[in-house]
Amino acid sequence: MTKGDQEHRNNDTDSNDNQTFPIPASLRQPKLSGYEFYEKVLGSPKYIVAPMVDASELAWRLLCRRHGAQLCYTPMFHSSCFVKDIKYRKEALQSCPEDRPLLFQFCGNDPNTILEAALLAQDHCDGIDINLGCPQAIAKRGHYGAFLQDEWDLLEEIVSTLHQHLSVPVTCKIRVFDDVDKTIRYAQMLERAGAQLLTVHGRTREQKGPLTGIADWSIIKTVRESVKVPVFANGNICCIQDVHRCIEQTGVDGVMSAEGNLQNPFIFAGASPTIWDVSLEYLDILNEYPAPVGYVRGHLFKILHHLLLLKSNSKERDDMALAHSNDEFRAVVNQLAVKFKPYHEGIKPWTPEEKNDNNEDNVLDCNLKIPPWICQPYYRLPPEEHKQMMEEKVKLAESREKKQYFDKDGNSISRKGLKKLKRLERRAKVRNERLGEICEEDKCANTKGLKCEFNLCRHCCRNRCFENLVNCIGHKIFSTRCYDKRAIDAKDMENNREVDDDIMEAD
């Protein structure tokens, strides 16, 4: 084969790859169930990245897959928004050929709406997961997630509807009840309705936030022994050793990590990298697969959590909070790397610092066994200790003289109000900078378009495009046939007018 033939063949392969991704579910192998689905489609995964709202986006999934993750879930998406909002749906469906196997998670309480959303998503994933485990207040208001777990008839209808009409399997993520027997009957009901895989979070609906407590692996083990479909375990997974212990103690087919994964995306590789290595690799992936700034900032704050608690890093913490671009995020990470690499490499001795906390008599840094520049899990205090600590903080705050805050005019203001004023000032500054970019047309005071090829406002750009029969990609002046026709007609009229003027001059 000649070099030209080889290049032609490679181009054809690339073209085919682009054409066949995503692969329509109807063109794949017949829908499999249970362990056939787990083994042949998902590849018998043991290490699973959990569905996390505003967190398990494409860039994060790719980072995790590079370092041990064998299966990923999308963030939870609201089925109604997914059906109605094209922009919301487009962002949710962002993926690539390397992002497989992938399960797409929806929440909702209407079988037909969830089915409509799932039909739109099934070509982009290997299965549809129903969120029956979210315990947050927003799930209570929206009546979905764990707040459906008492409505078994509705859940059975939702699962069976998806099972009957989708070309990909349906799975469920659930929480347990205090009653073990009820949990078993709950899981078996979902299995009968058509769920081909269950993820069991070993906490109840009430265990959340500071009152999270410890997940009960024994209930997960009981569920695993009571159903015939694959079961994933979720809860208490902070390191690779927890993964192995969970599989050994429960007999589950895979282990899902959420918080542990957010603190250390290398968790399934059994590695503890430096926070700057992880952060910079994530930012590199974002160059190709962008994510909303809020997602990026949230990830970096979790990765850098222990380091940003130190008083010496107050500036970096503030800079991270104000950053709005990958370059700004990267600059903060590089600053931390410059400060702490000498300690990591043994050039300087490390002395623990005080945490950046409101308590003046705070204990030394974190009581960690490993230094704060290494990725590590965040351990929540037991609920009893948390309550005791909060009571002590309240007493301490009451015993101190209350700090007063003032605005620029010297008026007394609350701390929250002062923060809001500063935020508004920053927004005004950005707006003023934008207003400084004025249209370059003479006697025009409008703001120019950010993407305009001629540095004009839309009105002036439109006039120039019609006069010169050129197009502006930024303003998309000639994006429709109607505009094209009007521009041509305008040009013809101008030409005819010039001809008439020449004739009159000749006469």
Short mmCIF file of N, CA and C in Angstrom, two decimals, residues 73-165:
data_model
loop_
_atom_site.label_atom_id
_atom_site.label_comp_id
_atom_site.label_asym_id
_atom_site.label_seq_id
_atom_site.Cartn_x
_atom_site.Cartn_y
_atom_site.Cartn_z
N TYR A 73 -21.33 7.78 34.64
CA TYR A 73 -22.69 8.28 34.50
C TYR A 73 -22.64 9.77 34.16
N THR A 74 -23.62 10.24 33.43
CA THR A 74 -23.75 11.68 33.21
C THR A 74 -24.26 12.32 34.50
N PRO A 75 -24.23 13.64 34.59
CA PRO A 75 -24.95 14.28 35.71
C PRO A 75 -26.43 13.96 35.62
N MET A 76 -27.14 14.17 36.70
CA MET A 76 -28.59 14.01 36.68
C MET A 76 -29.20 15.16 35.88
N PHE A 77 -30.06 14.83 34.91
CA PHE A 77 -30.75 15.84 34.12
C PHE A 77 -32.25 15.71 34.35
N HIS A 78 -32.91 16.86 34.42
CA HIS A 78 -34.36 16.87 34.63
C HIS A 78 -35.05 16.54 33.31
N SER A 79 -35.87 15.52 33.30
CA SER A 79 -36.46 15.04 32.05
C SER A 79 -37.31 16.11 31.37
N SER A 80 -38.05 16.90 32.14
CA SER A 80 -38.90 17.92 31.54
C SER A 80 -38.07 19.01 30.86
N CYS A 81 -37.02 19.47 31.53
CA CYS A 81 -36.13 20.48 30.92
C CYS A 81 -35.44 19.91 29.69
N PHE A 82 -35.06 18.66 29.75
CA PHE A 82 -34.36 18.02 28.64
C PHE A 82 -35.24 17.97 27.40
N VAL A 83 -36.52 17.74 27.58
CA VAL A 83 -37.46 17.66 26.46
C VAL A 83 -37.76 19.04 25.89
N LYS A 84 -37.92 20.04 26.75
CA LYS A 84 -38.41 21.35 26.31
C LYS A 84 -37.30 22.31 25.89
N ASP A 85 -36.12 22.19 26.48
CA ASP A 85 -35.06 23.18 26.28
C ASP A 85 -33.97 22.61 25.37
N ILE A 86 -33.88 23.13 24.15
CA ILE A 86 -32.91 22.61 23.18
C ILE A 86 -31.48 22.86 23.65
N LYS A 87 -31.21 24.05 24.19
CA LYS A 87 -29.86 24.36 24.66
C LYS A 87 -29.46 23.43 25.81
N TYR A 88 -30.36 23.23 26.75
CA TYR A 88 -30.13 22.33 27.89
C TYR A 88 -29.81 20.92 27.37
N ARG A 89 -30.57 20.49 26.37
CA ARG A 89 -30.38 19.14 25.82
C ARG A 89 -29.05 19.03 25.08
N LYS A 90 -28.71 20.05 24.33
CA LYS A 90 -27.45 20.02 23.57
C LYS A 90 -26.25 19.92 24.51
N GLU A 91 -26.27 20.70 25.59
CA GLU A 91 -25.17 20.65 26.55
C GLU A 91 -25.12 19.30 27.26
N ALA A 92 -26.29 18.74 27.55
CA ALA A 92 -26.34 17.46 28.25
C ALA A 92 -25.80 16.33 27.40
N LEU A 93 -25.99 16.41 26.09
CA LEU A 93 -25.60 15.32 25.19
C LEU A 93 -24.14 15.39 24.75
N GLN A 94 -23.39 16.34 25.28
CA GLN A 94 -21.98 16.46 24.89
C GLN A 94 -21.23 15.19 25.25
N SER A 95 -20.60 14.58 24.25
CA SER A 95 -19.86 13.34 24.48
C SER A 95 -18.85 13.18 23.35
N CYS A 96 -18.16 12.04 23.35
CA CYS A 96 -17.17 11.74 22.32
C CYS A 96 -16.98 10.22 22.30
N PRO A 97 -16.33 9.68 21.25
CA PRO A 97 -16.18 8.21 21.16
C PRO A 97 -15.45 7.60 22.35
N GLU A 98 -14.54 8.35 22.99
CA GLU A 98 -13.80 7.79 24.13
C GLU A 98 -14.66 7.72 25.39
N ASP A 99 -15.80 8.37 25.37
CA ASP A 99 -16.64 8.47 26.57
C ASP A 99 -17.64 7.31 26.64
N ARG A 100 -17.15 6.11 26.56
CA ARG A 100 -17.99 4.92 26.65
C ARG A 100 -17.29 3.86 27.48
N PRO A 101 -18.04 3.00 28.17
CA PRO A 101 -19.50 2.96 28.28
C PRO A 101 -20.03 4.11 29.14
N LEU A 102 -21.28 4.49 28.85
CA LEU A 102 -21.87 5.66 29.49
C LEU A 102 -23.35 5.40 29.78
N LEU A 103 -23.77 5.72 31.00
CA LEU A 103 -25.18 5.65 31.37
C LEU A 103 -25.70 7.07 31.59
N PHE A 104 -26.85 7.36 31.04
CA PHE A 104 -27.45 8.69 31.07
C PHE A 104 -28.52 8.72 32.14
N GLN A 105 -28.43 9.65 33.09
CA GLN A 105 -29.38 9.66 34.21
C GLN A 105 -30.40 10.78 34.10
N PHE A 106 -31.67 10.42 34.34
CA PHE A 106 -32.77 11.37 34.37
C PHE A 106 -33.47 11.34 35.71
N CYS A 107 -34.10 12.46 36.05
CA CYS A 107 -35.02 12.50 37.18
C CYS A 107 -36.36 13.00 36.66
N GLY A 108 -37.40 12.75 37.41
CA GLY A 108 -38.74 13.18 37.02
C GLY A 108 -39.78 12.31 37.69
N ASN A 109 -41.04 12.65 37.46
CA ASN A 109 -42.12 11.87 38.07
C ASN A 109 -43.24 11.53 37.10
N ASP A 110 -43.04 11.86 35.82
CA ASP A 110 -44.05 11.55 34.81
C ASP A 110 -43.49 10.51 33.84
N PRO A 111 -44.10 9.33 33.75
CA PRO A 111 -43.56 8.26 32.89
C PRO A 111 -43.39 8.69 31.44
N ASN A 112 -44.36 9.40 30.89
CA ASN A 112 -44.30 9.77 29.47
C ASN A 112 -43.21 10.81 29.20
N THR A 113 -43.03 11.75 30.12
CA THR A 113 -41.99 12.77 29.95
C THR A 113 -40.61 12.14 30.05
N ILE A 114 -40.42 11.26 31.03
CA ILE A 114 -39.13 10.58 31.17
C ILE A 114 -38.85 9.73 29.94
N LEU A 115 -39.88 9.06 29.42
CA LEU A 115 -39.70 8.25 28.22
C LEU A 115 -39.31 9.13 27.03
N GLU A 116 -39.97 10.26 26.86
CA GLU A 116 -39.65 11.17 25.75
C GLU A 116 -38.20 11.64 25.83
N ALA A 117 -37.77 11.98 27.04
CA ALA A 117 -36.38 12.41 27.23
C ALA A 117 -35.42 11.26 26.95
N ALA A 118 -35.75 10.08 27.42
CA ALA A 118 -34.88 8.92 27.23
C ALA A 118 -34.76 8.55 25.75
N LEU A 119 -35.83 8.69 24.99
CA LEU A 119 -35.78 8.40 23.56
C LEU A 119 -34.84 9.38 22.84
N LEU A 120 -34.79 10.61 23.30
CA LEU A 120 -33.88 11.59 22.71
C LEU A 120 -32.43 11.32 23.07
N ALA A 121 -32.20 10.64 24.19
CA ALA A 121 -30.83 10.43 24.68
C ALA A 121 -30.27 9.05 24.37
N GLN A 122 -31.11 8.08 24.02
CA GLN A 122 -30.65 6.70 23.96
C GLN A 122 -29.59 6.45 22.88
N ASP A 123 -29.56 7.26 21.83
CA ASP A 123 -28.53 7.08 20.80
C ASP A 123 -27.16 7.54 21.27
N HIS A 124 -27.11 8.24 22.39
CA HIS A 124 -25.86 8.83 22.87
C HIS A 124 -25.28 8.10 24.07
N CYS A 125 -25.85 6.96 24.44
CA CYS A 125 -25.40 6.28 25.65
C CYS A 125 -25.65 4.78 25.52
N ASP A 126 -25.30 4.05 26.57
CA ASP A 126 -25.49 2.59 26.59
C ASP A 126 -26.65 2.17 27.46
N GLY A 127 -27.23 3.09 28.19
CA GLY A 127 -28.36 2.77 29.04
C GLY A 127 -28.91 4.04 29.68
N ILE A 128 -30.15 3.96 30.16
CA ILE A 128 -30.81 5.08 30.81
C ILE A 128 -31.01 4.74 32.29
N ASP A 129 -30.52 5.64 33.15
CA ASP A 129 -30.65 5.44 34.59
C ASP A 129 -31.69 6.40 35.16
N ILE A 130 -32.50 5.91 36.08
CA ILE A 130 -33.51 6.74 36.74
C ILE A 130 -33.02 7.07 38.14
N ASN A 131 -32.98 8.35 38.46
CA ASN A 131 -32.52 8.79 39.77
C ASN A 131 -33.66 8.64 40.78
N LEU A 132 -33.50 7.69 41.69
CA LEU A 132 -34.45 7.49 42.78
C LEU A 132 -33.76 7.66 44.13
N GLY A 133 -32.62 8.36 44.12
CA GLY A 133 -31.83 8.45 45.34
C GLY A 133 -31.49 9.85 45.80
N CYS A 134 -31.81 10.89 45.02
CA CYS A 134 -31.44 12.26 45.42
C CYS A 134 -32.23 12.69 46.64
N PRO A 135 -31.56 13.04 47.76
CA PRO A 135 -32.27 13.41 49.00
C PRO A 135 -32.36 14.92 49.23
N GLN A 136 -31.92 15.72 48.27
CA GLN A 136 -31.81 17.16 48.49
C GLN A 136 -33.18 17.85 48.50
N ALA A 137 -33.20 19.06 49.03
CA ALA A 137 -34.45 19.81 49.15
C ALA A 137 -35.06 20.10 47.78
N ILE A 138 -34.22 20.32 46.77
CA ILE A 138 -34.75 20.60 45.43
C ILE A 138 -35.49 19.40 44.87
N ALA A 139 -35.05 18.19 45.24
CA ALA A 139 -35.75 16.98 44.81
C ALA A 139 -37.10 16.87 45.51
N LYS A 140 -37.14 17.32 46.75
CA LYS A 140 -38.42 17.30 47.49
C LYS A 140 -39.41 18.27 46.86
N ARG A 141 -38.92 19.48 46.51
CA ARG A 141 -39.80 20.47 45.87
C ARG A 141 -40.27 19.99 44.50
N GLY A 142 -39.37 19.37 43.76
CA GLY A 142 -39.71 18.90 42.43
C GLY A 142 -40.37 17.54 42.40
N HIS A 143 -40.46 16.90 43.55
CA HIS A 143 -41.08 15.58 43.69
C HIS A 143 -40.43 14.56 42.76
N TYR A 144 -39.14 14.34 42.99
CA TYR A 144 -38.41 13.30 42.25
C TYR A 144 -37.32 12.75 43.15
N GLY A 145 -36.48 11.90 42.62
CA GLY A 145 -35.38 11.32 43.40
C GLY A 145 -35.88 10.43 44.52
N ALA A 146 -35.26 10.55 45.69
CA ALA A 146 -35.61 9.69 46.83
C ALA A 146 -37.01 9.98 47.36
N PHE A 147 -37.62 11.08 46.95
CA PHE A 147 -38.95 11.42 47.45
C PHE A 147 -40.06 10.73 46.65
N LEU A 148 -39.68 9.82 45.77
CA LEU A 148 -40.64 8.95 45.09
C LEU A 148 -40.61 7.54 45.65
N GLN A 149 -39.72 7.26 46.60
CA GLN A 149 -39.50 5.87 46.99
C GLN A 149 -40.67 5.26 47.76
N ASP A 150 -41.66 6.07 48.14
CA ASP A 150 -42.86 5.52 48.79
C ASP A 150 -44.00 5.32 47.80
N GLU A 151 -43.81 5.74 46.55
CA GLU A 151 -44.87 5.63 45.53
C GLU A 151 -44.52 4.50 44.57
N TRP A 152 -44.70 3.29 45.02
CA TRP A 152 -44.23 2.13 44.27
C TRP A 152 -45.00 1.93 42.96
N ASP A 153 -46.29 2.24 42.94
CA ASP A 153 -47.06 2.07 41.71
C ASP A 153 -46.54 3.00 40.61
N LEU A 154 -46.25 4.24 40.99
CA LEU A 154 -45.71 5.20 40.02
C LEU A 154 -44.34 4.75 39.53
N LEU A 155 -43.48 4.32 40.44
CA LEU A 155 -42.14 3.88 40.06
C LEU A 155 -42.20 2.66 39.15
N GLU A 156 -43.09 1.76 39.45
CA GLU A 156 -43.24 0.57 38.61
C GLU A 156 -43.68 0.96 37.20
N GLU A 157 -44.57 1.94 37.11
CA GLU A 157 -45.03 2.41 35.79
C GLU A 157 -43.89 3.09 35.03
N ILE A 158 -43.10 3.91 35.72
CA ILE A 158 -41.98 4.60 35.07
C ILE A 158 -40.98 3.59 34.51
N VAL A 159 -40.56 2.66 35.34
CA VAL A 159 -39.53 1.69 34.92
C VAL A 159 -40.06 0.79 33.81
N SER A 160 -41.28 0.29 33.95
CA SER A 160 -41.83 -0.61 32.93
C SER A 160 -42.05 0.12 31.60
N THR A 161 -42.45 1.39 31.66
CA THR A 161 -42.65 2.17 30.43
C THR A 161 -41.34 2.30 29.67
N LEU A 162 -40.28 2.64 30.36
CA LEU A 162 -38.97 2.77 29.72
C LEU A 162 -38.47 1.42 29.23
N HIS A 163 -38.66 0.39 30.02
CA HIS A 163 -38.19 -0.95 29.64
C HIS A 163 -38.86 -1.43 28.36
N GLN A 164 -40.14 -1.11 28.19
CA GLN A 164 -40.89 -1.60 27.03
C GLN A 164 -40.60 -0.81 25.76
N HIS A 165 -40.25 0.46 25.88
CA HIS A 165 -40.18 1.32 24.70
C HIS A 165 -38.77 1.74 24.29
#
